[in-house]
Amino acid sequence: MVLNQIVNLGYLAGVILFIIGLRQLSSPRTARMGNIWAAVGMAIAIIVTFILPLEKGDNNFLIILLGMAIGSGIGWVSAKRVAMTAMPQMVSIFNGLGGACSVAIAMVELSAHQELYAAGGPGAVAAGGHLTALLAMFVGAVAFTGSLIAYGKLEDLIDDRKIRIPQSTIVNLVILAVIVGGIVYNMISPAASSAFTLVVVLMVIALIYGITFVIPIGGADMPVVIALLNAFSGIAGALAGLVYQNQVMLVGGILVGASGVILTVLMCQAMNRSLWNVIIGGFGSAGPAKAQAGDRIVREITLNDAAILLTYSRSVILVPGYGMAVAQAQKTCHELETILESNGVSVAYAIHPVAGRMPGHMNVLLAEADVAYTKLLDLDDANRVLADTDVVIVVGANDVVNPAALDDPSSPIYGMPILEILKAKNTIVLKRSMSPGYAGIDNPLFFHEKNRMLFGDAKATLEKLTMEIKTVI
């Protein structure tokens, strides 16, 4: 009894620290400390969990320690080696592993249920507990394979334009109906000799559904998909917590699931699209848009001309995108910002909510480069000040500044809120080539009379530009 009270108090402390940590993650200023608080909460939860085998008289410490050692080793090495540009892929893998854990827990519990049904009949297990285990298995399986597919897309292992599922919406609805029907049938006849075989079949179908669910979703929608899969892994964890009546798993899963749902909604609002439209729309997977007719002249700018333009400007806004992340140019951006401000130029950063490959990707990279949080403007704030901006420098962004979203009803991104950088007096786009962005959509900005192209690797180009400005000042 005393041991059980210690466990519950430890779980309560862990949950409180989870909530504090999650609250502090809402701001870049406190995010680092929020991670530490949440990690301490998890450590407390793990430590007090060691008490449970003592209370039950079990001797599973060797298995527990072995599992912790393997998992901790993999997590430590992965976190040390992963580049900031690959952080979205790592988040996807973590989402998937959370789902896989829920599947494992649910299958073990469902196997135990089958043994109880064989011994005591249909009433041997509470119907609610059995349904919860089935749902944990289903949601966890979708989160697992769906996250693996998302990882493949982010890592460019899966090409959206080559791998297609014909009539994907209909296929997904049919698979979902089969899964729901199988769960209902298993609830009606839980004591049947083939009941667990059906559960295994449902698990395999759910794993397949995770693949067919994510495959049709276009690459440009990956920030939304990552947030949604994060919600799935949290929901699966909460269901697993209900299965084991474990409070810290339940509350932790609810926190992850709720925050994932909220983030998904915010991402959809940032793209002016419904979640259903994201799931069935295939935005970003339809291939490049057709080139527009008419005069399409690409106007380049030299490093010297760009340096003079920036040096004699009053205000400059940088728009970072995934190209900045790939080039690891965030610190170079900060150096450019510093030298311009030393010459009296006001510099800020415009951050679109879906810039990069995951929510908050650009914020994390710029924070790593010690860019002040006060210099980061969200979509609405940036659009309000762009009209008074002399120069906008686009560093590897594409779809989030594409004016087709405003004036081309035929464009797949029409209606999506963008950074309206053409309000500024001048724009400079840093790109390696004229290739379209991650969504594969043609960008009229490149040919606009206000715009100048500065080709090359973002980091190398910014370094040269910074040196050129030093010669001008």
PDB file of C-alpha atoms in Angstrom, residues 30-150:
ATOM      1  CA  THR A  30      11.713  29.432 -22.079  1.00  0.00           C
ATOM      2  CA  ALA A  31      11.678  26.401 -24.381  1.00  0.00           C
ATOM      3  CA  ARG A  32      15.078  25.072 -23.273  1.00  0.00           C
ATOM      4  CA  MET A  33      14.045  25.121 -19.620  1.00  0.00           C
ATOM      5  CA  GLY A  34      10.705  23.603 -20.567  1.00  0.00           C
ATOM      6  CA  ASN A  35      12.514  20.649 -22.113  1.00  0.00           C
ATOM      7  CA  ILE A  36      14.542  20.224 -18.932  1.00  0.00           C
ATOM      8  CA  TRP A  37      11.445  20.285 -16.693  1.00  0.00           C
ATOM      9  CA  ALA A  38       9.686  17.731 -18.884  1.00  0.00           C
ATOM     10  CA  ALA A  39      12.798  15.509 -18.912  1.00  0.00           C
ATOM     11  CA  VAL A  40      12.985  15.654 -15.112  1.00  0.00           C
ATOM     12  CA  GLY A  41       9.300  14.712 -14.940  1.00  0.00           C
ATOM     13  CA  MET A  42       9.908  11.722 -17.208  1.00  0.00           C
ATOM     14  CA  ALA A  43      12.924  10.677 -15.126  1.00  0.00           C
ATOM     15  CA  ILE A  44      10.794  10.728 -11.976  1.00  0.00           C
ATOM     16  CA  ALA A  45       8.083   8.682 -13.683  1.00  0.00           C
ATOM     17  CA  ILE A  46      10.633   6.087 -14.833  1.00  0.00           C
ATOM     18  CA  ILE A  47      12.283   5.827 -11.409  1.00  0.00           C
ATOM     19  CA  VAL A  48       9.046   5.294  -9.486  1.00  0.00           C
ATOM     20  CA  THR A  49       7.928   2.749 -12.093  1.00  0.00           C
ATOM     21  CA  PHE A  50      10.717   0.520 -10.781  1.00  0.00           C
ATOM     22  CA  ILE A  51       8.675   0.184  -7.603  1.00  0.00           C
ATOM     23  CA  LEU A  52       5.788  -1.567  -9.370  1.00  0.00           C
ATOM     24  CA  PRO A  53       7.581  -4.934  -9.773  1.00  0.00           C
ATOM     25  CA  LEU A  54       8.436  -4.820  -6.060  1.00  0.00           C
ATOM     26  CA  GLU A  55       4.806  -4.306  -5.121  1.00  0.00           C
ATOM     27  CA  LYS A  56       3.677  -7.212  -7.314  1.00  0.00           C
ATOM     28  CA  GLY A  57       6.513  -9.493  -6.279  1.00  0.00           C
ATOM     29  CA  ASP A  58       7.910  -9.642  -9.829  1.00  0.00           C
ATOM     30  CA  ASN A  59      11.591  -9.756 -10.702  1.00  0.00           C
ATOM     31  CA  ASN A  60      11.720  -8.052 -14.104  1.00  0.00           C
ATOM     32  CA  PHE A  61      14.483  -5.570 -13.337  1.00  0.00           C
ATOM     33  CA  LEU A  62      16.980  -7.131 -15.727  1.00  0.00           C
ATOM     34  CA  ILE A  63      14.535  -6.853 -18.649  1.00  0.00           C
ATOM     35  CA  ILE A  64      13.592  -3.294 -17.669  1.00  0.00           C
ATOM     36  CA  LEU A  65      17.228  -2.190 -17.369  1.00  0.00           C
ATOM     37  CA  LEU A  66      18.134  -3.864 -20.651  1.00  0.00           C
ATOM     38  CA  GLY A  67      15.271  -2.110 -22.451  1.00  0.00           C
ATOM     39  CA  MET A  68      16.215   1.234 -20.901  1.00  0.00           C
ATOM     40  CA  ALA A  69      19.870   0.810 -21.843  1.00  0.00           C
ATOM     41  CA  ILE A  70      19.081  -0.022 -25.467  1.00  0.00           C
ATOM     42  CA  GLY A  71      16.495   2.739 -25.837  1.00  0.00           C
ATOM     43  CA  SER A  72      18.599   5.366 -24.054  1.00  0.00           C
ATOM     44  CA  GLY A  73      21.668   4.457 -26.109  1.00  0.00           C
ATOM     45  CA  ILE A  74      19.799   4.759 -29.400  1.00  0.00           C
ATOM     46  CA  GLY A  75      18.182   8.031 -28.327  1.00  0.00           C
ATOM     47  CA  TRP A  76      21.455   9.532 -27.098  1.00  0.00           C
ATOM     48  CA  VAL A  77      23.420   8.659 -30.238  1.00  0.00           C
ATOM     49  CA  SER A  78      20.590   9.789 -32.532  1.00  0.00           C
ATOM     50  CA  ALA A  79      20.172  13.128 -30.761  1.00  0.00           C
ATOM     51  CA  LYS A  80      23.926  13.779 -30.851  1.00  0.00           C
ATOM     52  CA  ARG A  81      24.305  12.980 -34.534  1.00  0.00           C
ATOM     53  CA  VAL A  82      21.166  14.485 -36.020  1.00  0.00           C
ATOM     54  CA  ALA A  83      21.611  17.735 -37.897  1.00  0.00           C
ATOM     55  CA  MET A  84      19.182  20.570 -37.325  1.00  0.00           C
ATOM     56  CA  THR A  85      18.038  20.182 -40.934  1.00  0.00           C
ATOM     57  CA  ALA A  86      17.045  16.585 -40.170  1.00  0.00           C
ATOM     58  CA  MET A  87      15.051  17.432 -37.052  1.00  0.00           C
ATOM     59  CA  PRO A  88      11.677  16.943 -38.821  1.00  0.00           C
ATOM     60  CA  GLN A  89      12.725  13.412 -39.771  1.00  0.00           C
ATOM     61  CA  MET A  90      13.716  12.689 -36.175  1.00  0.00           C
ATOM     62  CA  VAL A  91      10.382  13.974 -34.896  1.00  0.00           C
ATOM     63  CA  SER A  92       8.628  11.679 -37.378  1.00  0.00           C
ATOM     64  CA  ILE A  93      10.609   8.677 -36.141  1.00  0.00           C
ATOM     65  CA  PHE A  94       9.812   9.532 -32.517  1.00  0.00           C
ATOM     66  CA  ASN A  95       6.122   9.775 -33.380  1.00  0.00           C
ATOM     67  CA  GLY A  96       6.330   6.388 -35.043  1.00  0.00           C
ATOM     68  CA  LEU A  97       8.126   4.735 -32.133  1.00  0.00           C
ATOM     69  CA  GLY A  98       5.485   6.067 -29.731  1.00  0.00           C
ATOM     70  CA  GLY A  99       2.813   4.486 -31.900  1.00  0.00           C
ATOM     71  CA  ALA A 100       4.759   1.209 -32.079  1.00  0.00           C
ATOM     72  CA  CYS A 101       4.968   1.072 -28.261  1.00  0.00           C
ATOM     73  CA  SER A 102       1.206   1.473 -28.015  1.00  0.00           C
ATOM     74  CA  VAL A 103       0.720  -1.337 -30.541  1.00  0.00           C
ATOM     75  CA  ALA A 104       3.006  -3.643 -28.530  1.00  0.00           C
ATOM     76  CA  ILE A 105       1.204  -2.854 -25.269  1.00  0.00           C
ATOM     77  CA  ALA A 106      -2.215  -3.348 -26.849  1.00  0.00           C
ATOM     78  CA  MET A 107      -1.287  -6.665 -28.478  1.00  0.00           C
ATOM     79  CA  VAL A 108       0.103  -8.069 -25.227  1.00  0.00           C
ATOM     80  CA  GLU A 109      -3.067  -7.027 -23.424  1.00  0.00           C
ATOM     81  CA  LEU A 110      -5.344  -8.401 -26.141  1.00  0.00           C
ATOM     82  CA  SER A 111      -3.483 -11.714 -26.014  1.00  0.00           C
ATOM     83  CA  ALA A 112      -4.086 -11.838 -22.264  1.00  0.00           C
ATOM     84  CA  HIS A 113      -7.749 -11.001 -22.873  1.00  0.00           C
ATOM     85  CA  GLN A 114      -8.033 -13.986 -25.193  1.00  0.00           C
ATOM     86  CA  GLU A 115      -6.703 -16.303 -22.499  1.00  0.00           C
ATOM     87  CA  LEU A 116      -9.232 -14.924 -20.016  1.00  0.00           C
ATOM     88  CA  TYR A 117     -12.041 -15.311 -22.546  1.00  0.00           C
ATOM     89  CA  ALA A 118     -11.016 -18.922 -23.161  1.00  0.00           C
ATOM     90  CA  ALA A 119     -11.174 -19.631 -19.426  1.00  0.00           C
ATOM     91  CA  GLY A 120     -14.185 -17.585 -18.366  1.00  0.00           C
ATOM     92  CA  GLY A 121     -16.297 -16.742 -21.429  1.00  0.00           C
ATOM     93  CA  PRO A 122     -17.403 -13.411 -22.909  1.00  0.00           C
ATOM     94  CA  GLY A 123     -17.816 -11.684 -19.531  1.00  0.00           C
ATOM     95  CA  ALA A 124     -14.294 -12.459 -18.335  1.00  0.00           C
ATOM     96  CA  VAL A 125     -12.973  -9.036 -19.463  1.00  0.00           C
ATOM     97  CA  ALA A 126     -14.685  -5.656 -19.223  1.00  0.00           C
ATOM     98  CA  ALA A 127     -15.938  -4.586 -22.651  1.00  0.00           C
ATOM     99  CA  GLY A 128     -14.577  -1.073 -22.152  1.00  0.00           C
ATOM    100  CA  GLY A 129     -11.061  -2.330 -21.469  1.00  0.00           C
ATOM    101  CA  HIS A 130     -11.155  -4.602 -24.508  1.00  0.00           C
ATOM    102  CA  LEU A 131     -12.343  -1.803 -26.799  1.00  0.00           C
ATOM    103  CA  THR A 132      -9.683   0.553 -25.430  1.00  0.00           C
ATOM    104  CA  ALA A 133      -6.965  -1.980 -26.235  1.00  0.00           C
ATOM    105  CA  LEU A 134      -8.302  -2.418 -29.764  1.00  0.00           C
ATOM    106  CA  LEU A 135      -8.359   1.344 -30.331  1.00  0.00           C
ATOM    107  CA  ALA A 136      -4.828   1.717 -28.928  1.00  0.00           C
ATOM    108  CA  MET A 137      -3.654  -0.926 -31.371  1.00  0.00           C
ATOM    109  CA  PHE A 138      -5.384   0.774 -34.314  1.00  0.00           C
ATOM    110  CA  VAL A 139      -4.288   4.368 -33.629  1.00  0.00           C
ATOM    111  CA  GLY A 140      -0.767   3.294 -32.689  1.00  0.00           C
ATOM    112  CA  ALA A 141      -0.385   1.274 -35.896  1.00  0.00           C
ATOM    113  CA  VAL A 142      -1.488   4.223 -38.035  1.00  0.00           C
ATOM    114  CA  ALA A 143       0.939   6.523 -36.186  1.00  0.00           C
ATOM    115  CA  PHE A 144       3.782   4.021 -36.657  1.00  0.00           C
ATOM    116  CA  THR A 145       3.644   3.327 -40.383  1.00  0.00           C
ATOM    117  CA  GLY A 146       2.308   6.797 -41.195  1.00  0.00           C
ATOM    118  CA  SER A 147       5.341   8.326 -39.470  1.00  0.00           C
ATOM    119  CA  LEU A 148       7.696   6.037 -41.365  1.00  0.00           C
ATOM    120  CA  ILE A 149       6.182   7.220 -44.657  1.00  0.00           C
ATOM    121  CA  ALA A 150       6.458  10.840 -43.512  1.00  0.00           C
TER     122      ALA A 150
END
